[in-house]
Amino acid sequence: MMGRGVAAMAPALVLLLLLSGWSAMGAPRLRERWEEGEGEWQPEEEAKGCGGGGGTGKGLFLLDKVEKLVESEGGSVHVVRGVPGSGVPELPWQHGHGGWSAGCGACREGLMHIGFITMEPKTLFVPQYIDSNIVLFVQRGDVKVGWIHKGGLVEKQLKMGDVLQIDAGTTFYMVNTGKGQRLHIICSIDASDGAGFVPYQSFYLGGGGRQTSVLAGFEPKILVTALNTTYDELERILPVKPRGPFVSYTTESGGKEHGQGDKRDVGENGRGSEPWRPVGKGGDEEDGSGQSTWTWSWRKLMGRFIGGASSSAAAPAQPNKKSDKTVRAPEPYNLFDHEPSFRNTYGWSISVDKHDYEPLDRSDIGVYLVNLTAGSMMAPHVNPRAAEYGVVLGGEGIIQVVFPNGSLAMSAQVRAGDVFRIPRYFPFVQVASRGGPFVFFGFTTSALRNKPQFLVGPTSVLRVILGPELAAGLGVPLKELREVVEAQKVAVIEPSLPDKEKEKEREPFVMNQVSRE
């Protein structure tokens, strides 16, 4: 009777049995693991695709469409498209099962792309704005980010684990401030406003890639008039030859710009920005002090362009009034400086939404980080509010996804660097391999509290709905069903099955399920 009852149960319980063969081990601190270099995304692996393992729906949930948008000596930008890979075969259950198909809205809802930014030491990612909201996550290194907020310049020093949101159309720049350390950033890219041909479009103010500054597109007489400058100055700061999106960055002593005796406007951190200059000599000229006139001219022009400096026609400032140019902006949110949303012996998870970090509300994006100890498992669950995108940062594990008709959609082994996507409402599970902890970070397509619904365990919907109706639906006696549903005492993150005899006892049943793939 007991064997028949288990065999007739929902696929959610099958997953629990199928994924219970790993043992639990302790895990070192996550920050230490990253400092040792684990979890670095490897773009050279893009041709091999993501992950491995079985499952007919692999192309729907593992993302392997990688594009190199920018690549130079100073850094690179790669984007993993948030769309299913090509070549996904037609699935046999798509017909005659309620009309559901893999091309439905559930697979495309909340589309985003995942970006990977790498910067060498002493490198600047030139000032630009893009046509998408982005949420930055500092995976490794230190970076200074400057952006326009409420009409003023704000600069923040970000460290490993920091999260920062930048609105679409907001001018920003980034400087790798780590001493001899390569910078790694993972970011979400809102795909809702994109044209579809490229993941996002950059509009460089400092030049970049194959294009120069967008200002160079205007006729010179327009710019000279609009900026109240001269043709000579304009020619110096808008060279015909592009300088690239990543340029070398050097710190000048004294904190003063060439030809200027006053201090530069500062952000909330109270520090001025050091001058920067592009790679190569180009048309730069140097005065006797060795400082570049290109740097001064560019800042002078940009100050006039965004209204940060007065033209000669402007009314003179009142000498006795001191204006406060400090701009207040939300601080970045550091995942390591806050207590996990959930923790037990077998792992922990952090979820960040608009209630924790208000800027996420503008992009409608959530952030999460999960650390599973060796062999442990995030119990089978569904996200009723958002699609989920994830990047494996360290270790290896198994991800399984279930189709709406109750068949196994994918069972894939993933490792550091793989990118996955779980559509809204689709049941799924993550399991750490027994070789070590399994760490993954990602984004959700909603800034609201996600509130995942767990299908098994003491806090699951299966436990709440347990009764004669569920027993009748599964075709088993209520007493036998209760024994199985109430057997698990650990919620959310569960251990592997320690009893080897029980593991062998269930093995024939598990193998029958695997043979269905």
Coordinates of C-alpha atoms in Angstrom, one line a residue:
M1 CA 0.0 0.0 0.0
M2 CA 2.7 2.5 0.9
G3 CA 4.7 1.8 -2.3
R4 CA 1.5 2.4 -4.4
G5 CA 0.7 5.6 -2.5
V6 CA 4.2 7.1 -3.1
A7 CA 4.2 6.1 -6.8
A8 CA 0.9 7.9 -7.4
M9 CA 1.9 11.1 -5.8
A10 CA 2.6 14.5 -7.5
P11 CA 5.8 15.2 -9.3
A12 CA 6.8 17.6 -6.5
L13 CA 7.3 14.6 -4.2
V14 CA 9.1 12.7 -6.9
L15 CA 11.6 15.5 -7.0
L16 CA 12.3 15.2 -3.3
L17 CA 13.1 11.5 -3.7
L18 CA 15.1 12.0 -6.9
L19 CA 17.4 14.6 -5.4
S20 CA 18.1 13.2 -2.0
G21 CA 21.4 11.4 -2.7
W22 CA 23.9 14.0 -1.7
S23 CA 25.4 14.4 1.8
A24 CA 25.7 17.7 3.7
M25 CA 29.0 19.3 4.5
G26 CA 30.2 22.6 6.0
A27 CA 30.8 25.6 3.8
P28 CA 33.5 28.3 4.1
R29 CA 32.5 31.9 4.2
L30 CA 31.2 33.1 0.9
R31 CA 33.2 36.3 0.9
E32 CA 36.4 34.3 1.4
R33 CA 35.5 32.0 -1.5
W34 CA 35.1 34.9 -3.9
E35 CA 38.3 36.5 -2.8
E36 CA 40.0 33.2 -3.7
G37 CA 38.7 33.7 -7.2
E38 CA 35.9 31.1 -7.4
G39 CA 32.8 31.9 -9.3
E40 CA 34.3 34.0 -12.1
W41 CA 32.3 33.9 -15.3
Q42 CA 34.2 32.4 -18.2
P43 CA 33.2 33.9 -21.5
E44 CA 35.5 31.6 -23.4
E45 CA 33.1 28.8 -22.4
E46 CA 30.2 30.4 -24.3
A47 CA 30.6 28.2 -27.4
K48 CA 30.1 25.1 -25.2
G49 CA 26.8 26.3 -23.9
C50 CA 25.6 26.2 -20.3
G51 CA 25.5 23.3 -17.9
G52 CA 24.9 19.8 -18.9
G53 CA 22.7 16.8 -18.1
G54 CA 19.4 15.7 -19.4
G55 CA 15.9 17.1 -19.9
T56 CA 14.2 17.9 -23.2
G57 CA 13.6 21.5 -22.1
K58 CA 17.2 22.5 -21.5
G59 CA 17.2 25.2 -24.2
L60 CA 14.2 26.8 -22.5
F61 CA 15.8 27.3 -19.1
L62 CA 19.6 27.4 -19.5
L63 CA 20.7 30.6 -21.3
D64 CA 23.6 30.2 -23.7
K65 CA 23.1 33.0 -26.2
V66 CA 26.2 35.1 -25.4
E67 CA 27.2 38.3 -27.2
K68 CA 30.4 40.3 -26.9
L69 CA 29.3 43.9 -27.0
V70 CA 32.6 45.5 -26.0
E71 CA 36.0 44.0 -25.7
S72 CA 39.4 45.8 -25.4
E73 CA 42.5 45.7 -23.3
G74 CA 40.9 47.8 -20.6
G75 CA 37.7 45.7 -20.2
S76 CA 34.8 43.9 -21.7
V77 CA 31.0 43.7 -21.7
H78 CA 29.3 40.4 -22.4
V79 CA 25.6 39.9 -22.3
V80 CA 23.6 36.7 -22.0
R81 CA 20.3 37.1 -23.8
G82 CA 17.3 36.3 -21.7
V83 CA 15.6 34.4 -24.4
P84 CA 15.5 30.6 -24.9
G85 CA 18.2 29.2 -27.1
S86 CA 17.6 28.1 -30.6
G87 CA 17.0 24.5 -31.7
V88 CA 14.6 23.5 -29.0
P89 CA 12.7 20.5 -30.3
E90 CA 8.9 20.2 -30.2
L91 CA 7.9 18.5 -27.1
P92 CA 5.5 15.5 -27.3
W93 CA 3.2 16.8 -24.5
Q94 CA 2.5 20.1 -26.2
H95 CA -0.5 18.7 -28.0
G96 CA -3.5 17.2 -26.1
H97 CA -2.6 18.5 -22.7
G98 CA -4.8 21.6 -22.4
G99 CA -3.2 23.4 -25.3
W100 CA -0.2 24.6 -23.3
S101 CA 3.0 25.1 -25.4
A102 CA 6.6 26.2 -24.8
G103 CA 6.0 29.4 -26.7
C104 CA 3.4 30.7 -24.3
G105 CA 3.6 34.0 -22.4
A106 CA 4.9 32.2 -19.3
C107 CA 8.2 31.7 -20.9
R108 CA 8.5 35.3 -22.1
E109 CA 7.0 37.2 -19.2
G110 CA 9.4 39.5 -17.5
L111 CA 12.2 39.3 -20.0
M112 CA 15.6 40.6 -19.1
H113 CA 19.2 40.1 -20.1
I114 CA 22.2 39.4 -17.8
G115 CA 25.3 41.5 -18.3
F116 CA 28.9 40.8 -17.3
I117 CA 31.3 43.7 -17.0
T118 CA 35.0 43.2 -16.5
M119 CA 37.5 46.0 -16.0
E120 CA 41.2 46.0 -15.6
P121 CA 42.9 48.0 -12.8
K122 CA 43.1 51.8 -13.2
T123 CA 40.4 51.8 -15.9
L124 CA 37.5 54.0 -16.5
F125 CA 34.2 53.0 -18.2
V126 CA 33.5 56.3 -20.0
P127 CA 30.5 58.5 -19.2
Q128 CA 27.4 57.2 -21.0
Y129 CA 23.7 56.6 -20.7
I130 CA 21.8 53.5 -21.9
D131 CA 18.2 52.8 -22.9
S132 CA 17.5 50.3 -20.2
N133 CA 17.3 50.2 -16.4
I134 CA 20.2 48.3 -14.9
V135 CA 20.9 46.9 -11.5
L136 CA 24.6 46.4 -10.7
F137 CA 26.1 43.7 -8.4
V138 CA 29.8 43.9 -7.5
Q139 CA 30.9 40.3 -7.7
R140 CA 34.5 41.1 -7.0
G141 CA 36.6 44.2 -6.6
D142 CA 36.1 47.9 -5.8
V143 CA 34.5 50.4 -8.1
K144 CA 33.6 54.1 -8.0
V145 CA 30.4 54.8 -9.7
G146 CA 29.3 58.4 -10.6
W147 CA 25.9 59.3 -11.9
I148 CA 23.5 62.2 -12.3
H149 CA 20.9 62.2 -9.6
K150 CA 18.3 65.0 -9.4
G151 CA 20.5 67.3 -11.5
G152 CA 23.7 66.8 -9.6
L153 CA 26.7 64.4 -9.6
V154 CA 26.7 61.6 -7.1
E155 CA 29.7 59.4 -6.5
K156 CA 29.7 56.2 -4.5
Q157 CA 32.5 53.8 -3.7
L158 CA 31.2 50.2 -4.1
K159 CA 32.7 47.1 -2.7
M160 CA 32.1 43.4 -3.1
G161 CA 28.5 42.5 -2.5
D162 CA 27.1 46.0 -3.2
V163 CA 23.9 46.4 -5.3
L164 CA 23.2 49.7 -7.1
Q165 CA 20.3 50.6 -9.4
I166 CA 20.7 53.1 -12.3
D167 CA 17.7 54.4 -14.2
A168 CA 17.5 54.2 -18.0
G169 CA 18.7 57.4 -19.5
T170 CA 20.8 58.3 -16.5
T171 CA 24.4 59.4 -17.3
F172 CA 27.0 57.4 -15.3
Y173 CA 30.6 56.2 -15.3
M174 CA 32.6 53.6 -13.5
V175 CA 36.2 53.5 -12.3
N176 CA 38.0 50.4 -11.1
T177 CA 39.6 51.6 -7.9
G178 CA 40.9 48.2 -6.7
K179 CA 44.6 48.1 -6.3
G180 CA 45.9 45.7 -8.9
Q181 CA 42.5 43.8 -8.9
R182 CA 40.3 43.1 -11.9
L183 CA 36.7 44.2 -11.4
H184 CA 33.8 41.9 -12.0
I185 CA 30.2 43.2 -12.1
I186 CA 27.0 41.3 -12.9
C187 CA 24.0 43.4 -13.9
S188 CA 20.4 43.0 -15.0
I189 CA 19.3 44.7 -18.2
D190 CA 15.7 45.6 -18.7
A191 CA 14.7 44.2 -22.1
S192 CA 11.2 45.7 -22.2
D193 CA 12.3 48.9 -24.0
G194 CA 14.9 47.3 -26.3
A195 CA 14.4 47.1 -30.1
G196 CA 15.3 43.4 -30.0
F197 CA 18.3 43.7 -32.3
V198 CA 20.7 44.4 -29.4
P199 CA 20.3 43.8 -25.7
Y200 CA 20.7 47.5 -25.0
Q201 CA 22.0 50.7 -26.6
S202 CA 24.8 52.8 -25.2
F203 CA 25.0 56.6 -25.8
Y204 CA 28.5 57.6 -25.0
L205 CA 29.3 61.1 -23.9
G206 CA 33.0 60.4 -23.7
G207 CA 33.3 58.3 -26.8
G208 CA 33.4 54.6 -27.0
G209 CA 33.5 51.5 -29.1
R210 CA 33.1 52.2 -32.8
Q211 CA 31.4 55.5 -32.0
T212 CA 32.6 58.7 -30.7
S213 CA 30.7 61.0 -28.3
V214 CA 27.0 61.5 -29.3
L215 CA 27.8 65.2 -29.2
A216 CA 30.0 64.8 -32.2
G217 CA 26.9 64.1 -34.3
F218 CA 25.8 67.8 -34.2
E219 CA 27.1 70.4 -36.5
P220 CA 30.1 72.3 -35.0
K221 CA 28.3 75.7 -35.2
I222 CA 25.4 74.3 -33.2
L223 CA 27.7 73.0 -30.4
V224 CA 29.8 76.2 -30.4
T225 CA 26.7 78.3 -29.9
A226 CA 25.0 76.0 -27.5
L227 CA 28.1 75.5 -25.3
N228 CA 29.3 79.1 -25.6
T229 CA 32.8 77.8 -26.5
T230 CA 35.3 78.1 -29.3
Y231 CA 35.9 75.9 -32.4
D232 CA 39.4 75.2 -31.1
E233 CA 38.2 73.9 -27.8
L234 CA 35.5 71.9 -29.5
E235 CA 38.0 70.3 -31.8
R236 CA 40.2 69.3 -28.9
I237 CA 37.5 67.5 -26.9
L238 CA 35.7 65.9 -29.8
P239 CA 38.4 64.0 -31.8
V240 CA 37.3 62.2 -34.9
K241 CA 39.0 58.9 -33.8
P242 CA 37.1 57.0 -31.1
R243 CA 39.0 56.4 -27.9
G244 CA 37.2 53.3 -26.8
P245 CA 34.7 52.7 -24.0
F246 CA 37.5 51.7 -21.5
V247 CA 40.3 54.2 -21.0
S248 CA 43.2 54.3 -18.5
Y249 CA 42.6 56.4 -15.4
T250 CA 45.2 58.2 -13.5
T251 CA 44.9 60.2 -10.2
E252 CA 46.3 63.7 -10.2
S253 CA 47.6 65.1 -6.9
G254 CA 46.2 68.3 -5.4
G255 CA 42.6 67.7 -6.4
K256 CA 42.5 70.7 -8.8
E257 CA 41.8 70.8 -12.5
H258 CA 44.1 72.5 -15.0
G259 CA 43.6 76.2 -15.0
Q260 CA 41.2 76.1 -12.1
G261 CA 41.7 77.4 -8.5
D262 CA 38.4 76.2 -7.2
K263 CA 37.4 72.8 -6.0
R264 CA 35.2 70.5 -8.0
D265 CA 31.6 69.8 -7.0
V266 CA 31.5 66.8 -4.8
G267 CA 28.8 64.2 -4.0
E268 CA 27.5 62.9 -0.8
N269 CA 30.7 61.1 0.0
G270 CA 32.4 64.5 0.3
R271 CA 35.3 63.6 -2.1
G272 CA 36.1 65.2 -5.4
S273 CA 36.7 63.1 -8.5
E274 CA 40.2 62.8 -9.7
P275 CA 40.9 63.9 -13.3
W276 CA 41.0 61.1 -15.9
R277 CA 42.5 61.0 -19.3
P278 CA 42.1 58.6 -22.3
V279 CA 44.5 55.9 -23.4
G280 CA 47.1 57.1 -25.9
K281 CA 48.5 60.5 -26.8
G282 CA 46.0 61.4 -29.5
G283 CA 45.7 65.1 -29.7
D284 CA 46.2 65.8 -26.0
E285 CA 48.4 68.7 -25.0
E286 CA 50.2 69.1 -21.8
D287 CA 51.1 72.3 -20.0
G288 CA 54.2 72.8 -17.8
S289 CA 52.6 71.1 -14.8
G290 CA 52.2 67.9 -16.8
Q291 CA 48.3 67.9 -16.6
S292 CA 46.2 67.4 -19.6
T293 CA 44.2 70.3 -21.1
W294 CA 41.9 67.7 -22.6
T295 CA 40.7 66.8 -19.2
W296 CA 39.9 70.4 -18.3
S297 CA 38.3 71.2 -21.6
W298 CA 36.0 68.1 -21.5
R299 CA 34.8 68.9 -18.0
K300 CA 34.3 72.5 -18.9
L301 CA 32.2 71.5 -21.8
M302 CA 30.2 68.9 -19.9
G303 CA 29.5 71.3 -17.1
R304 CA 27.9 73.7 -19.5
F305 CA 26.1 70.9 -21.3
I306 CA 24.3 69.6 -18.2
G307 CA 23.9 73.0 -16.6
G308 CA 26.6 72.5 -13.9
A309 CA 28.6 75.6 -14.9
S310 CA 27.5 79.2 -15.7
S311 CA 28.1 80.7 -19.1
S312 CA 29.4 84.2 -19.6
A313 CA 25.8 85.4 -20.3
A314 CA 24.5 84.0 -17.0
A315 CA 23.7 86.3 -14.1
P316 CA 26.6 86.7 -11.6
A317 CA 26.4 84.7 -8.5
Q318 CA 25.7 86.5 -5.2
P319 CA 29.1 86.7 -3.4
N320 CA 27.6 86.3 0.1
K321 CA 25.5 83.3 -0.6
K322 CA 27.0 79.9 -0.4
S323 CA 25.1 77.2 -2.3
D324 CA 25.1 73.6 -1.0
K325 CA 25.9 71.4 -4.0
T326 CA 25.9 68.2 -2.1
V327 CA 23.4 65.8 -3.7
R328 CA 21.7 63.1 -1.6
A329 CA 21.1 59.7 -3.1
P330 CA 20.3 56.3 -1.7
E331 CA 23.3 54.3 -0.5
P332 CA 24.1 51.0 -2.3
Y333 CA 22.7 47.9 -0.6
N334 CA 25.4 45.4 0.4
L335 CA 24.2 41.8 0.6
F336 CA 26.9 40.8 3.1
D337 CA 26.1 43.6 5.6
H338 CA 22.6 42.3 6.2
E339 CA 21.2 39.3 7.9
P340 CA 20.0 36.5 5.6
S341 CA 16.2 36.4 4.9
F342 CA 16.4 32.7 5.8
R343 CA 19.0 30.5 7.5
N344 CA 19.3 27.0 8.9
T345 CA 21.9 24.3 9.2
Y346 CA 21.9 23.5 5.5
G347 CA 22.3 27.0 4.0
W348 CA 20.9 30.5 3.7
S349 CA 19.3 32.9 1.3
I350 CA 19.0 36.7 1.0
S351 CA 16.1 38.4 -0.8
V352 CA 16.2 42.1 -1.5
D353 CA 13.1 44.0 -2.8
K354 CA 11.9 47.6 -2.9
H355 CA 11.1 47.5 0.9
D356 CA 14.8 46.9 1.5
Y357 CA 16.3 49.0 -1.2
E358 CA 13.8 51.6 -2.6
P359 CA 15.5 52.2 -6.0
L360 CA 14.6 48.7 -7.1
D361 CA 11.0 49.9 -7.3
R362 CA 11.8 52.1 -10.3
S363 CA 13.2 49.2 -12.3
D364 CA 10.8 46.7 -10.8
I365 CA 13.6 44.2 -10.1
G366 CA 14.4 42.1 -7.1
V367 CA 17.8 40.6 -6.1
Y368 CA 18.6 37.3 -4.3
L369 CA 21.6 35.3 -3.2
V370 CA 21.6 31.6 -2.1
N371 CA 24.2 29.5 -0.5
L372 CA 23.5 25.8 -0.1
T373 CA 25.9 23.6 1.8
A374 CA 27.2 20.4 0.2
G375 CA 24.4 18.1 -0.7
S376 CA 21.6 20.3 0.6
M377 CA 18.5 21.3 -1.4
M378 CA 16.3 24.3 -1.9
A379 CA 13.0 22.5 -1.6
P380 CA 10.7 22.3 -4.7
H381 CA 8.8 25.6 -5.1
V382 CA 7.3 28.0 -7.5
N383 CA 7.5 31.8 -7.8
P384 CA 3.9 33.1 -8.1
R385 CA 5.0 36.7 -8.6
A386 CA 8.1 36.8 -10.9
A387 CA 10.4 35.1 -13.3
E388 CA 13.8 34.3 -11.9
Y389 CA 17.2 34.7 -13.5
G390 CA 20.3 33.1 -11.8
V391 CA 24.1 33.0 -12.2
V392 CA 26.1 30.2 -10.6
L393 CA 28.9 31.9 -8.6
G394 CA 30.5 28.9 -7.1
G395 CA 30.3 25.1 -6.9
E396 CA 28.1 22.7 -8.8
G397 CA 24.6 21.6 -8.5
I398 CA 21.5 20.2 -10.2
I399 CA 18.5 22.3 -11.3
Q400 CA 15.2 20.6 -12.2
V401 CA 12.2 22.3 -13.7
V402 CA 8.7 20.8 -14.2
F403 CA 6.3 21.5 -17.0
P404 CA 2.6 22.4 -16.3
N405 CA 1.5 19.0 -17.3
G406 CA 3.6 17.3 -14.6
S407 CA 6.4 16.1 -16.7
L408 CA 10.1 16.7 -16.1
A409 CA 11.1 19.7 -18.3
M410 CA 14.8 19.8 -17.4
S411 CA 17.3 18.1 -15.2
A412 CA 20.7 19.8 -15.7
Q413 CA 24.0 19.9 -13.9
V414 CA 25.3 23.5 -13.6
R415 CA 28.6 25.0 -12.5
A416 CA 30.2 28.4 -11.9
G417 CA 29.4 30.8 -14.8
D418 CA 26.2 29.1 -16.0
V419 CA 23.1 31.3 -16.4
F420 CA 19.5 30.0 -15.9
R421 CA 16.0 31.3 -16.1
I422 CA 12.9 30.0 -14.4
P423 CA 9.6 31.3 -15.8
R424 CA 6.9 32.4 -13.4
Y425 CA 4.7 29.6 -11.9
F426 CA 7.0 26.8 -13.1
P427 CA 8.0 24.3 -10.3
F428 CA 11.7 24.0 -9.8
V429 CA 14.4 22.8 -7.4
Q430 CA 18.1 23.5 -6.8
V431 CA 20.4 20.9 -5.2
A432 CA 24.1 21.3 -4.3
S433 CA 26.5 18.6 -5.3
R434 CA 28.1 16.6 -2.5
G435 CA 31.5 18.0 -3.5
G436 CA 31.0 21.4 -1.9
P437 CA 28.6 24.3 -1.4
F438 CA 26.5 25.6 -4.3
V439 CA 26.2 29.4 -4.5
F440 CA 24.1 31.3 -7.0
F441 CA 23.0 35.0 -7.4
G442 CA 20.2 36.4 -9.5
F443 CA 17.4 38.8 -10.2
T444 CA 13.6 38.5 -10.1
T445 CA 11.3 40.4 -12.4
S446 CA 9.4 42.1 -9.6
A447 CA 10.4 44.5 -6.9
L448 CA 7.6 43.2 -4.7
R449 CA 8.1 40.5 -2.0
N450 CA 8.4 37.3 -4.0
K451 CA 6.9 35.0 -1.4
P452 CA 7.8 31.7 -3.0
Q453 CA 5.3 28.8 -2.5
F454 CA 7.0 25.6 -1.4
L455 CA 5.4 22.4 -2.6
V456 CA 6.9 20.1 0.1
G457 CA 8.0 20.5 3.6
P458 CA 6.4 21.7 6.9
T459 CA 5.6 25.2 5.4
S460 CA 4.4 23.9 2.0
V461 CA 1.1 24.2 0.3
L462 CA 1.0 20.4 0.3
R463 CA 1.0 20.5 4.1
V464 CA -1.6 23.3 4.3
I465 CA -4.0 21.6 1.9
L466 CA -3.5 18.1 3.4
G467 CA -7.0 16.6 3.8
P468 CA -9.5 14.2 2.2
E469 CA -9.7 16.3 -0.9
L470 CA -6.0 16.0 -1.7
A471 CA -6.0 12.3 -0.8
A472 CA -9.0 11.7 -3.2
G473 CA -7.2 13.7 -5.9
L474 CA -4.1 11.5 -5.6
G475 CA -6.1 8.3 -5.1
V476 CA -4.5 7.3 -1.8
P477 CA -5.8 6.8 1.7
L478 CA -5.5 10.0 3.8
K479 CA -3.6 8.1 6.5
E480 CA -0.9 7.0 4.1
L481 CA -0.7 10.4 2.5
R482 CA -0.3 12.1 5.9
E483 CA 2.7 9.9 6.7
V484 CA 4.5 10.9 3.6
V485 CA 3.6 14.6 3.6
E486 CA 4.4 15.1 7.3
A487 CA 7.7 13.1 7.3
Q488 CA 9.9 16.1 6.4
K489 CA 10.6 18.3 9.5
V490 CA 13.0 20.8 7.9
A491 CA 11.6 23.7 5.9
V492 CA 12.9 25.6 2.8
I493 CA 16.5 24.4 2.7
E494 CA 16.6 20.7 3.3
P495 CA 19.3 18.1 4.0
S496 CA 20.2 15.1 1.8
L497 CA 19.0 11.7 2.9
P498 CA 21.5 10.4 5.4
D499 CA 20.1 6.9 5.7
K500 CA 21.8 4.8 3.0
E501 CA 19.3 1.9 3.4
K502 CA 16.4 4.2 2.7
E503 CA 18.2 5.5 -0.3
K504 CA 18.6 2.0 -1.7
E505 CA 15.0 1.2 -0.9
R506 CA 13.8 4.1 -3.0
E507 CA 16.3 3.7 -5.8
P508 CA 14.2 1.4 -8.1
F509 CA 11.3 4.0 -8.0
V510 CA 13.7 6.8 -8.8
M511 CA 15.2 5.1 -11.8
N512 CA 11.7 4.5 -13.2
Q513 CA 11.1 8.2 -13.0
V514 CA 14.4 9.0 -14.7
S515 CA 13.7 6.6 -17.6
R516 CA 10.7 8.8 -18.5
E517 CA 13.0 11.6 -19.9

